[in-house]
PDB file of C-alpha atoms and ligand atoms in Angstrom:
ATOM      1  CA  UNK B 606     122.454  96.188 113.035  1.00  0.00           C
ATOM      2  CA  UNK B 607     119.022  94.164 113.509  1.00  0.00           C
ATOM      3  CA  UNK B 608     118.872  90.591 113.639  1.00  0.00           C
ATOM      4  CA  UNK B 609     116.688  89.601 110.388  1.00  0.00           C
ATOM      5  CA  UNK B 610     117.648  86.408 109.275  1.00  0.00           C
ATOM      6  CA  UNK B 611     117.405  82.790 110.629  1.00  0.00           C
ATOM      7  CA  UNK B 612     119.611  79.837 109.506  1.00  0.00           C
ATOM      8  CA  UNK B 613     117.725  76.763 110.080  1.00  0.00           C
ATOM      9  CA  UNK B 614     120.106  73.640 109.587  1.00  0.00           C
ATOM     10  CA  UNK B 615     118.307  70.783 108.420  1.00  0.00           C
ATOM     11  CA  UNK B 616     120.580  68.415 106.806  1.00  0.00           C
ATOM     12  CA  UNK B 617     122.011  65.921 109.560  1.00  0.00           C
ATOM     13  CA  UNK B 618     121.407  62.353 109.581  1.00  0.00           C
ATOM     14  CA  UNK B 619     119.375  62.228 112.403  1.00  0.00           C
ATOM     15  CA  UNK B 620     120.944  58.438 113.230  1.00  0.00           C
ATOM     16  CA  UNK B 621     120.118  58.735 116.863  1.00  0.00           C
ATOM     17  CA  UNK B 622     116.272  58.262 115.685  1.00  0.00           C
ATOM     18  CA  UNK B 623     116.611  55.519 112.906  1.00  0.00           C
ATOM     19  CA  UNK B 624     114.625  54.000 111.822  1.00  0.00           C
ATOM     20  CA  UNK B 625     112.402  56.772 111.836  1.00  0.00           C
ATOM     21  CA  UNK B 626     114.757  59.089 110.222  1.00  0.00           C
ATOM     22  CA  UNK B 627     115.899  56.759 107.521  1.00  0.00           C
ATOM     23  CA  UNK B 628     113.264  58.321 104.472  1.00  0.00           C
ATOM     24  CA  UNK B 629     111.526  61.061 106.780  1.00  0.00           C
ATOM     25  CA  UNK B 630     113.759  64.324 107.935  1.00  0.00           C
ATOM     26  CA  UNK B 631     114.063  64.683 111.844  1.00  0.00           C
ATOM     27  CA  UNK B 632     112.628  68.321 111.985  1.00  0.00           C
ATOM     28  CA  UNK B 633     109.386  66.379 110.548  1.00  0.00           C
ATOM     29  CA  UNK B 634     108.823  64.473 113.323  1.00  0.00           C
ATOM     30  CA  UNK B 635     105.590  65.681 115.130  1.00  0.00           C
ATOM     31  CA  UNK B 636     105.074  66.943 119.149  1.00  0.00           C
ATOM     32  CA  UNK B 637     101.198  66.418 119.335  1.00  0.00           C
ATOM     33  CA  UNK B 638     100.128  67.803 115.905  1.00  0.00           C
ATOM     34  CA  UNK B 639     103.037  69.888 114.621  1.00  0.00           C
ATOM     35  CA  UNK B 640     106.564  68.869 113.065  1.00  0.00           C
ATOM     36  CA  UNK B 641     109.417  70.424 115.167  1.00  0.00           C
ATOM     37  CA  UNK B 642     110.606  72.549 112.181  1.00  0.00           C
ATOM     38  CA  UNK B 643     107.002  74.623 112.308  1.00  0.00           C
ATOM     39  CA  UNK B 644     107.778  75.070 116.278  1.00  0.00           C
ATOM     40  CA  UNK B 645     111.430  76.665 115.550  1.00  0.00           C
ATOM     41  CA  UNK B 646     109.913  78.629 112.748  1.00  0.00           C
ATOM     42  CA  UNK B 647     106.979  80.122 114.411  1.00  0.00           C
ATOM     43  CA  UNK B 648     109.793  81.080 117.340  1.00  0.00           C
ATOM     44  CA  UNK B 649     111.827  82.838 114.989  1.00  0.00           C
ATOM     45  CA  UNK B 650     108.807  84.601 113.029  1.00  0.00           C
ATOM     46  CA  UNK B 651     107.337  85.574 116.665  1.00  0.00           C
ATOM     47  CA  UNK B 652     110.672  86.999 117.470  1.00  0.00           C
ATOM     48  CA  UNK B 653     110.851  89.618 114.644  1.00  0.00           C
ATOM     49  CA  UNK B 654     112.924  87.738 112.365  1.00  0.00           C
ATOM     50  CA  UNK B 655     111.795  88.097 108.613  1.00  0.00           C
ATOM     51  CA  UNK B 656     113.951  85.938 106.516  1.00  0.00           C
ATOM     52  CA  UNK B 657     114.045  82.014 107.113  1.00  0.00           C
ATOM     53  CA  UNK B 658     116.999  80.253 105.500  1.00  0.00           C
ATOM     54  CA  UNK B 659     117.080  76.597 105.347  1.00  0.00           C
ATOM     55  CA  UNK B 660     119.997  74.470 104.866  1.00  0.00           C
ATOM     56  CA  UNK B 661     118.842  70.931 103.608  1.00  0.00           C
ATOM     57  CA  UNK B 662     119.943  68.045 102.211  1.00  0.00           C
ATOM     58  CA  UNK B 663     118.929  64.588 100.454  1.00  0.00           C
ATOM     59  CA  UNK B 664     115.602  63.285 101.635  1.00  0.00           C
ATOM     60  CA  UNK B 665     114.512  67.025 103.032  1.00  0.00           C
ATOM     61  CA  UNK B 666     111.955  67.743 100.403  1.00  0.00           C
ATOM     62  CA  UNK B 667     108.972  67.289 103.110  1.00  0.00           C
ATOM     63  CA  UNK B 668     110.358  70.305 104.979  1.00  0.00           C
ATOM     64  CA  UNK B 669     109.817  72.386 101.534  1.00  0.00           C
ATOM     65  CA  UNK B 670     106.348  70.860 101.009  1.00  0.00           C
ATOM     66  CA  UNK B 671     105.390  71.674 104.355  1.00  0.00           C
ATOM     67  CA  UNK B 672     105.859  75.298 103.842  1.00  0.00           C
ATOM     68  CA  UNK B 673     104.060  75.427 100.600  1.00  0.00           C
ATOM     69  CA  UNK B 674     100.702  75.534  98.945  1.00  0.00           C
ATOM     70  CA  UNK B 675      98.941  72.038  98.476  1.00  0.00           C
ATOM     71  CA  UNK B 676      96.244  72.950  96.073  1.00  0.00           C
ATOM     72  CA  UNK B 677      94.393  69.860  96.321  1.00  0.00           C
ATOM     73  CA  UNK B 678      94.117  69.549  99.705  1.00  0.00           C
ATOM     74  CA  UNK B 679      93.117  73.395 100.133  1.00  0.00           C
ATOM     75  CA  UNK B 680      90.366  72.793  97.765  1.00  0.00           C
ATOM     76  CA  UNK B 681      88.942  69.798  99.563  1.00  0.00           C
ATOM     77  CA  UNK B 682      89.143  71.630 102.627  1.00  0.00           C
ATOM     78  CA  UNK B 683      87.319  74.335 101.091  1.00  0.00           C
ATOM     79  CA  UNK B 684      84.696  72.276  99.548  1.00  0.00           C
ATOM     80  CA  UNK B 685      83.910  70.631 102.941  1.00  0.00           C
ATOM     81  CA  UNK B 686      83.767  74.029 104.709  1.00  0.00           C
ATOM     82  CA  UNK B 687      87.007  73.096 106.964  1.00  0.00           C
ATOM     83  CA  UNK B 688      87.759  76.812 107.505  1.00  0.00           C
ATOM     84  CA  UNK B 689      89.551  76.364 110.808  1.00  0.00           C
ATOM     85  CA  UNK B 690      91.670  73.686 109.135  1.00  0.00           C
ATOM     86  CA  UNK B 691      92.267  75.515 106.144  1.00  0.00           C
ATOM     87  CA  UNK B 692      93.465  78.878 107.926  1.00  0.00           C
ATOM     88  CA  UNK B 693      95.635  76.657 109.835  1.00  0.00           C
ATOM     89  CA  UNK B 694      97.542  75.479 106.711  1.00  0.00           C
ATOM     90  CA  UNK B 695      97.342  78.519 104.712  1.00  0.00           C
ATOM     91  CA  UNK B 696      98.899  80.539 107.540  1.00  0.00           C
ATOM     92  CA  UNK B 697     102.121  78.304 107.052  1.00  0.00           C
ATOM     93  CA  UNK B 698     102.736  79.660 103.425  1.00  0.00           C
ATOM     94  CA  UNK B 699     105.004  82.604 103.604  1.00  0.00           C
ATOM     95  CA  UNK B 700     105.289  85.373 101.306  1.00  0.00           C
ATOM     96  CA  UNK B 701     107.404  84.168  98.280  1.00  0.00           C
ATOM     97  CA  UNK B 702     110.774  85.016  98.695  1.00  0.00           C
ATOM     98  CA  UNK B 703     110.964  84.976 102.657  1.00  0.00           C
ATOM     99  CA  UNK B 704     111.923  81.420 102.787  1.00  0.00           C
ATOM    100  CA  UNK B 705     115.160  80.568 101.167  1.00  0.00           C
ATOM    101  CA  UNK B 706     116.554  77.086 100.685  1.00  0.00           C
ATOM    102  CA  UNK B 707     120.112  76.310 100.146  1.00  0.00           C
ATOM    103  CA  UNK B 708     121.788  72.864 100.264  1.00  0.00           C
ATOM    104  CA  UNK B 709     124.354  71.426 101.943  1.00  0.00           C
ATOM    105  CA  UNK B 710     125.894  68.497  99.636  1.00  0.00           C
ATOM    106  CA  UNK B 711     127.503  66.278 102.601  1.00  0.00           C
ATOM    107  CA  UNK B 712     126.785  66.099 106.126  1.00  0.00           C
ATOM    108  CA  UNK B 713     130.244  67.830 107.123  1.00  0.00           C
ATOM    109  CA  UNK B 714     128.889  69.020 110.498  1.00  0.00           C
ATOM    110  CA  UNK B 715     127.017  71.707 111.914  1.00  0.00           C
ATOM    111  CA  UNK B 716     129.652  74.433 111.269  1.00  0.00           C
ATOM    112  CA  UNK B 717     129.900  73.475 107.733  1.00  0.00           C
ATOM    113  CA  UNK B 718     125.753  73.584 107.479  1.00  0.00           C
ATOM    114  CA  UNK B 719     125.965  77.125 108.521  1.00  0.00           C
ATOM    115  CA  UNK B 720     128.623  78.152 106.254  1.00  0.00           C
ATOM    116  CA  UNK B 721     126.404  76.760 103.378  1.00  0.00           C
ATOM    117  CA  UNK B 722     124.073  79.876 104.273  1.00  0.00           C
ATOM    118  CA  UNK B 723     127.138  82.453 103.963  1.00  0.00           C
ATOM    119  CA  UNK B 724     125.802  84.280 100.850  1.00  0.00           C
ATOM    120  CA  UNK B 725     122.392  84.417 101.660  1.00  0.00           C
ATOM    121  CA  UNK B 726     123.313  86.026 105.292  1.00  0.00           C
ATOM    122  CA  UNK B 727     125.786  88.341 103.902  1.00  0.00           C
ATOM    123  CA  UNK B 728     127.126  90.694 106.053  1.00  0.00           C
ATOM    124  CA  UNK B 729     124.848  91.159 109.119  1.00  0.00           C
ATOM    125  CA  UNK B 730     124.387  89.586 112.380  1.00  0.00           C
ATOM    126  CA  UNK B 731     122.029  86.511 112.223  1.00  0.00           C
ATOM    127  CA  UNK B 732     119.715  84.008 114.298  1.00  0.00           C
ATOM    128  CA  UNK B 733     120.713  79.993 114.280  1.00  0.00           C
ATOM    129  CA  UNK B 734     118.060  77.432 115.547  1.00  0.00           C
ATOM    130  CA  UNK B 735     118.169  73.982 116.019  1.00  0.00           C
ATOM    131  CA  UNK B 736     114.771  72.480 115.430  1.00  0.00           C
ATOM    132  CA  UNK B 737     115.504  69.410 117.492  1.00  0.00           C
ATOM    133  CA  UNK B 738     115.829  71.489 120.666  1.00  0.00           C
ATOM    134  CA  UNK B 739     112.264  72.195 121.438  1.00  0.00           C
ATOM    135  CA  UNK B 740     112.111  75.198 123.938  1.00  0.00           C
ATOM    136  CA  UNK B 741     108.748  75.884 125.899  1.00  0.00           C
ATOM    137  CA  UNK B 742     108.703  79.241 127.047  1.00  0.00           C
ATOM    138  CA  UNK B 743     106.478  82.521 127.776  1.00  0.00           C
ATOM    139  CA  UNK B 744     108.866  84.501 125.588  1.00  0.00           C
ATOM    140  CA  UNK B 745     110.127  82.778 122.282  1.00  0.00           C
ATOM    141  CA  UNK B 746     113.898  81.873 123.180  1.00  0.00           C
ATOM    142  CA  UNK B 747     115.539  83.497 120.218  1.00  0.00           C
ATOM    143  CA  UNK B 748     113.455  86.549 120.937  1.00  0.00           C
ATOM    144  CA  UNK B 749     115.119  86.620 124.399  1.00  0.00           C
ATOM    145  CA  UNK B 750     118.598  85.976 122.991  1.00  0.00           C
ATOM    146  CA  UNK B 751     117.681  88.837 120.180  1.00  0.00           C
ATOM    147  CA  UNK B 752     116.993  91.394 123.127  1.00  0.00           C
ATOM    148  CA  UNK B 753     120.442  90.573 124.531  1.00  0.00           C
ATOM    149  CA  UNK B 754     122.136  91.055 121.316  1.00  0.00           C
ATOM    150  CA  UNK B 755     120.314  94.299 120.819  1.00  0.00           C
ATOM    151  CA  UNK B 756     122.262  95.727 124.024  1.00  0.00           C
ATOM    152  CA  UNK B 757     125.506  93.807 123.726  1.00  0.00           C
ATOM    153  CA  UNK B 758     126.357  93.718 120.040  1.00  0.00           C
ATOM    154  CA  UNK B 759     128.089  90.589 120.234  1.00  0.00           C
ATOM    155  CA  UNK B 760     127.491  86.711 119.725  1.00  0.00           C
ATOM    156  CA  UNK B 761     125.620  84.972 121.989  1.00  0.00           C
ATOM    157  CA  UNK B 762     124.900  81.349 122.454  1.00  0.00           C
ATOM    158  CA  UNK B 763     121.957  79.579 124.344  1.00  0.00           C
ATOM    159  CA  UNK B 764     122.921  77.568 127.512  1.00  0.00           C
ATOM    160  CA  UNK B 765     121.480  75.287 129.968  1.00  0.00           C
ATOM    161  CA  UNK B 766     123.279  73.343 132.949  1.00  0.00           C
ATOM    162  CA  UNK B 767     123.547  69.928 132.469  1.00  0.00           C
ATOM    163  CA  UNK B 768     124.398  66.781 134.511  1.00  0.00           C
ATOM    164  CA  UNK B 769     128.334  66.804 134.485  1.00  0.00           C
ATOM    165  CA  UNK B 770     128.189  63.158 133.401  1.00  0.00           C
ATOM    166  CA  UNK B 771     126.572  64.302 130.354  1.00  0.00           C
ATOM    167  CA  UNK B 772     129.177  66.877 128.716  1.00  0.00           C
ATOM    168  CA  UNK B 773     130.528  64.697 126.006  1.00  0.00           C
ATOM    169  CA  UNK B 774     127.007  65.117 124.618  1.00  0.00           C
ATOM    170  CA  UNK B 775     127.337  68.888 124.118  1.00  0.00           C
ATOM    171  CA  UNK B 776     129.485  71.993 123.450  1.00  0.00           C
ATOM    172  CA  UNK B 777     130.654  73.427 126.692  1.00  0.00           C
ATOM    173  CA  UNK B 778     131.237  76.436 128.171  1.00  0.00           C
ATOM    174  CA  UNK B 779     134.883  77.881 129.854  1.00  0.00           C
ATOM    175  CA  UNK B 780     132.814  80.468 131.981  1.00  0.00           C
ATOM    176  CA  UNK B 781     131.248  81.725 135.322  1.00  0.00           C
ATOM    177  CA  UNK B 782     127.782  80.557 136.110  1.00  0.00           C
ATOM    178  CA  UNK B 783     125.385  83.019 134.737  1.00  0.00           C
ATOM    179  CA  UNK B 784     124.733  86.243 136.694  1.00  0.00           C
ATOM    180  CA  UNK B 785     120.996  87.702 135.310  1.00  0.00           C
ATOM    181  CA  UNK B 786     121.194  84.852 132.863  1.00  0.00           C
ATOM    182  CA  UNK B 787     124.114  86.181 131.159  1.00  0.00           C
ATOM    183  CA  UNK B 788     127.829  84.861 131.376  1.00  0.00           C
ATOM    184  CA  UNK B 789     130.899  85.980 129.613  1.00  0.00           C
ATOM    185  CA  UNK B 790     132.747  82.931 127.472  1.00  0.00           C
ATOM    186  CA  UNK B 791     136.559  82.522 128.609  1.00  0.00           C
ATOM    187  CA  UNK B 792     136.779  79.458 126.070  1.00  0.00           C
ATOM    188  CA  UNK B 793     134.360  76.708 124.605  1.00  0.00           C
ATOM    189  CA  UNK B 794     135.236  72.995 124.115  1.00  0.00           C
ATOM    190  CA  UNK B 795     133.171  70.792 121.742  1.00  0.00           C
ATOM    191  CA  UNK B 796     132.185  67.196 123.812  1.00  0.00           C
ATOM    192  CA  UNK B 797     134.668  67.040 126.366  1.00  0.00           C
ATOM    193  CA  UNK B 798     134.730  64.152 128.843  1.00  0.00           C
ATOM    194  CA  UNK B 799     133.332  64.926 132.335  1.00  0.00           C
ATOM    195  CA  UNK B 800     136.868  65.260 133.751  1.00  0.00           C
ATOM    196  CA  UNK B 801     138.043  67.458 130.985  1.00  0.00           C
ATOM    197  CA  UNK B 802     134.871  70.061 131.090  1.00  0.00           C
ATOM    198  CA  UNK B 803     135.414  73.389 132.296  1.00  0.00           C
ATOM    199  CA  UNK B 804     131.822  73.860 133.723  1.00  0.00           C
ATOM    200  CA  UNK B 805     128.452  72.052 133.104  1.00  0.00           C
ATOM    201  CA  UNK B 806     127.345  74.968 131.121  1.00  0.00           C
ATOM    202  CA  UNK B 807     126.156  73.356 127.929  1.00  0.00           C
ATOM    203  CA  UNK B 808     125.554  75.102 124.636  1.00  0.00           C
ATOM    204  CA  UNK B 809     121.970  74.501 123.166  1.00  0.00           C
ATOM    205  CA  UNK B 810     120.370  74.889 119.677  1.00  0.00           C
ATOM    206  CA  UNK B 811     119.951  78.624 119.868  1.00  0.00           C
ATOM    207  CA  UNK B 812     122.666  81.281 118.585  1.00  0.00           C
ATOM    208  CA  UNK B 813     123.025  84.706 117.543  1.00  0.00           C
ATOM    209  CA  UNK B 814     126.142  84.977 115.566  1.00  0.00           C
ATOM    210  CA  UNK B 815     128.003  87.917 113.636  1.00  0.00           C
ATOM    211  CA  UNK B 816     129.150  87.331 110.015  1.00  0.00           C
ATOM    212  CA  UNK B 817     132.940  87.299 111.113  1.00  0.00           C
ATOM    213  CA  UNK B 818     132.096  83.338 111.743  1.00  0.00           C
ATOM    214  CA  UNK B 819     131.864  82.681 108.074  1.00  0.00           C
ATOM    215  CA  UNK B 820     135.617  83.572 107.517  1.00  0.00           C
ATOM    216  CA  UNK B 821     136.663  80.938 110.164  1.00  0.00           C
ATOM    217  CA  UNK B 822     134.323  78.151 108.946  1.00  0.00           C
ATOM    218  CA  UNK B 823     135.857  78.824 105.638  1.00  0.00           C
ATOM    219  CA  UNK B 824     139.094  77.124 106.885  1.00  0.00           C
ATOM    220  CA  UNK B 825     137.020  73.903 107.156  1.00  0.00           C
ATOM    221  CA  UNK B 826     139.058  72.777 110.311  1.00  0.00           C
ATOM    222  CA  UNK B 827     137.561  69.606 111.599  1.00  0.00           C
ATOM    223  CA  UNK B 828     136.988  69.018 115.411  1.00  0.00           C
ATOM    224  CA  UNK B 829     135.372  66.256 117.307  1.00  0.00           C
ATOM    225  CA  UNK B 830     133.709  63.626 115.309  1.00  0.00           C
ATOM    226  CA  UNK B 831     135.663  64.318 112.215  1.00  0.00           C
ATOM    227  CA  UNK B 832     132.829  67.139 111.646  1.00  0.00           C
ATOM    228  CA  UNK B 833     133.366  70.765 111.169  1.00  0.00           C
ATOM    229  CA  UNK B 834     132.261  72.125 114.516  1.00  0.00           C
ATOM    230  CA  UNK B 835     130.468  75.814 115.240  1.00  0.00           C
ATOM    231  CA  UNK B 836     131.909  75.369 118.608  1.00  0.00           C
ATOM    232  CA  UNK B 837     135.547  75.247 117.477  1.00  0.00           C
ATOM    233  CA  UNK B 838     134.967  78.201 115.034  1.00  0.00           C
ATOM    234  CA  UNK B 839     133.117  80.008 118.021  1.00  0.00           C
ATOM    235  CA  UNK B 840     136.489  79.433 119.831  1.00  0.00           C
ATOM    236  CA  UNK B 841     138.401  80.793 117.201  1.00  0.00           C
ATOM    237  CA  UNK B 842     136.634  84.045 117.080  1.00  0.00           C
ATOM    238  CA  UNK B 843     137.102  84.672 121.149  1.00  0.00           C
ATOM    239  CA  UNK B 844     140.593  86.269 119.831  1.00  0.00           C
ATOM    240  CA  UNK B 845     138.667  88.766 118.259  1.00  0.00           C
ATOM    241  CA  UNK B 846     135.344  89.233 119.875  1.00  0.00           C
ATOM    242  CA  UNK B 847     133.458  89.118 122.725  1.00  0.00           C
ATOM    243  CA  UNK B 848     131.140  86.088 123.257  1.00  0.00           C
ATOM    244  CA  UNK B 849     128.242  85.479 125.591  1.00  0.00           C
ATOM    245  CA  UNK B 850     126.154  82.540 126.801  1.00  0.00           C
ATOM    246  CA  UNK B 851     122.588  83.012 127.802  1.00  0.00           C
ATOM    247  CA  UNK B 852     120.441  81.041 130.103  1.00  0.00           C
ATOM    248  CA  UNK B 853     117.275  80.977 128.405  1.00  0.00           C
ATOM    249  CA  UNK B 854     114.264  81.342 130.344  1.00  0.00           C
ATOM    250  CA  UNK B 855     112.044  78.289 129.815  1.00  0.00           C
ATOM    251  CA  UNK B 856     112.164  74.636 129.194  1.00  0.00           C
ATOM    252  CA  UNK B 857     114.226  72.320 126.707  1.00  0.00           C
ATOM    253  CA  UNK B 858     113.195  69.284 125.116  1.00  0.00           C
ATOM    254  CA  UNK B 859     116.076  67.353 123.459  1.00  0.00           C
ATOM    255  CA  UNK B 860     113.862  66.278 120.426  1.00  0.00           C
ATOM    256  CA  UNK B 861     117.037  64.457 118.866  1.00  0.00           C
ATOM    257  CA  UNK B 862     116.769  61.601 121.227  1.00  0.00           C
ATOM    258  CA  UNK B 863     113.945  59.139 121.671  1.00  0.00           C
ATOM    259  CA  UNK B 864     113.092  60.044 125.301  1.00  0.00           C
ATOM    260  CA  UNK B 865     113.442  63.793 125.016  1.00  0.00           C
ATOM    261  CA  UNK B 866     110.624  63.729 122.196  1.00  0.00           C
ATOM    262  CA  UNK B 867     108.317  61.398 123.976  1.00  0.00           C
ATOM    263  CA  UNK B 868     108.813  63.837 127.133  1.00  0.00           C
ATOM    264  CA  UNK B 869     107.889  66.785 124.784  1.00  0.00           C
ATOM    265  CA  UNK B 870     104.920  64.943 123.237  1.00  0.00           C
ATOM    266  CA  UNK B 871     103.715  64.237 127.018  1.00  0.00           C
ATOM    267  CA  UNK B 872     104.065  67.882 127.892  1.00  0.00           C
ATOM    268  CA  UNK B 873     102.619  69.695 124.787  1.00  0.00           C
ATOM    269  CA  UNK B 874      99.672  67.193 124.971  1.00  0.00           C
ATOM    270  CA  UNK B 875      99.411  67.872 128.752  1.00  0.00           C
ATOM    271  CA  UNK B 876      99.010  71.638 127.864  1.00  0.00           C
ATOM    272  CA  UNK B 877      96.021  71.058 125.769  1.00  0.00           C
ATOM    273  CA  UNK B 878      92.558  70.907 128.058  1.00  0.00           C
ATOM    274  CA  UNK B 879      91.030  68.712 125.822  1.00  0.00           C
ATOM    275  CA  UNK B 880      93.692  66.039 125.495  1.00  0.00           C
ATOM    276  CA  UNK B 881      94.903  66.454 129.105  1.00  0.00           C
ATOM    277  CA  UNK B 882      91.517  65.487 130.412  1.00  0.00           C
ATOM    278  CA  UNK B 883      91.976  62.321 128.605  1.00  0.00           C
ATOM    279  CA  UNK B 884      95.491  61.520 129.034  1.00  0.00           C
ATOM    280  CA  UNK B 885      96.168  62.080 132.532  1.00  0.00           C
ATOM    281  CA  UNK B 886      93.728  59.035 133.947  1.00  0.00           C
ATOM    282  CA  UNK B 887      95.327  57.032 131.237  1.00  0.00           C
ATOM    283  CA  UNK B 888      99.078  58.005 132.286  1.00  0.00           C
ATOM    284  CA  UNK B 889      97.975  57.235 135.801  1.00  0.00           C
ATOM    285  CA  UNK B 890      96.548  54.234 134.586  1.00  0.00           C
ATOM    286  CA  UNK B 891      99.275  52.489 132.805  1.00  0.00           C
ATOM    287  CA  UNK B 892     101.899  53.724 135.666  1.00  0.00           C
ATOM    288  CA  UNK B 893      99.999  51.377 138.180  1.00  0.00           C
ATOM    289  CA  UNK B 894     100.515  48.135 135.809  1.00  0.00           C
TER     290      UNK B 894
HETATM  291  P1  UTP P1403     123.081  66.759 115.256  1.00  0.00           P
HETATM  292  O1  UTP P1403     124.197  66.709 116.278  1.00  0.00           O
HETATM  293  O2  UTP P1403     121.483  66.516 116.184  1.00  0.00           O
HETATM  294  O3  UTP P1403     123.200  65.669 114.330  1.00  0.00           O
HETATM  295  O4  UTP P1403     122.497  68.012 114.368  1.00  0.00           O
HETATM  296  P2  UTP P1403     121.987  64.896 113.279  1.00  0.00           P
HETATM  297  O5  UTP P1403     122.659  64.513 111.935  1.00  0.00           O
HETATM  298  O6  UTP P1403     120.589  65.606 112.932  1.00  0.00           O
HETATM  299  O7  UTP P1403     121.376  63.648 114.244  1.00  0.00           O
HETATM  300  P3  UTP P1403     122.062  62.506 114.799  1.00  0.00           P
HETATM  301  O8  UTP P1403     123.273  62.993 115.849  1.00  0.00           O
HETATM  302  O9  UTP P1403     123.113  61.737 113.665  1.00  0.00           O
HETATM  303  O10 UTP P1403     121.059  61.922 115.678  1.00  0.00           O
HETATM  304  C1  UTP P1403     122.243  69.105 114.804  1.00  0.00           C
HETATM  305  C2  UTP P1403     121.532  70.042 113.978  1.00  0.00           C
HETATM  306  O11 UTP P1403     122.420  70.404 113.107  1.00  0.00           O
HETATM  307  C3  UTP P1403     122.086  70.002 111.618  1.00  0.00           C
HETATM  308  C4  UTP P1403     120.710  68.717 111.992  1.00  0.00           C
HETATM  309  O12 UTP P1403     120.149  68.542 111.067  1.00  0.00           O
HETATM  310  C5  UTP P1403     120.563  69.291 113.097  1.00  0.00           C
HETATM  311  O13 UTP P1403     119.297  70.146 112.852  1.00  0.00           O
HETATM  312  N1  UTP P1403     123.200  69.254 110.951  1.00  0.00           N
HETATM  313  C6  UTP P1403     124.152  68.704 111.382  1.00  0.00           C
HETATM  314  C7  UTP P1403     123.102  69.843 109.426  1.00  0.00           C
HETATM  315  O14 UTP P1403     122.720  70.503 109.079  1.00  0.00           O
HETATM  316  N2  UTP P1403     124.290  69.359 108.712  1.00  0.00           N
HETATM  317  C8  UTP P1403     125.446  68.519 109.238  1.00  0.00           C
HETATM  318  O15 UTP P1403     126.342  68.030 108.405  1.00  0.00           O
HETATM  319  C9  UTP P1403     125.230  68.044 110.706  1.00  0.00           C
END
């Protein structure tokens, strides 16, 4: 079956980015001039996804508004003949019924957020994108994974090698180093301390999952941090299915952290020739101070 639907869990509290995220969703933080959630939605749409499912929570209204018409603004831009800007904001508005919103009433963990989308996903494979992992690549990362899914017909998680000291911040695979970007998963552990980590292959925010995951999430078993973890649910699924790790092609910016977010802004701004011309001398100058 084709992967047509993508789930965007956006109900987290974003505590690592306080105070910015007190009243504003983390996913609306902007890298240069676009919110993180827009990068992720564009990645999914350009990979052939046709249904976008947001799992939202309190104070996430801005995300819904971002992907909707804003008549007063559109009329003003039209009156001022700002046609390029008008096109840019109108292209964000999807055909009615292709963006679907559901709500996670309590932030009980990523696994729980994904489970909240079970009735909308139904009985088909689906993608999950975490907008705070921003991936710059020639071919969209989730599109790379869909290609692999079409070949393997099995669940796939996106992975990256991390510093051994950092394993306690990630879901970690028990698997051999990837060959041709792929590795078969023997086991998964959420946030292991470095000495207990079975590898340095960390799961990052892109998944292709099969619907069997929902019956495992249904059990609402809690794991690391008292949260319902998707990593634990996938570890349970291993008894029934093969799972693969896929080493994406590209660069990932961890925009859920303040430093990763600044790196993303510098990198994306330097990609814009107009900004690069002014930014580079500025960066050089402040580095000498
Ligand atoms: P994070 O682990 O980054 O958690 O979630 P968070 O709450 O957003 O941020 P911190 O750790 O407190 O700073 C990864 C993704 O899962 C979503 C988040 O919105 C983010 O996209 N999530 C997490 C939920 O939707 N619900 C949850 O209960 C937890």
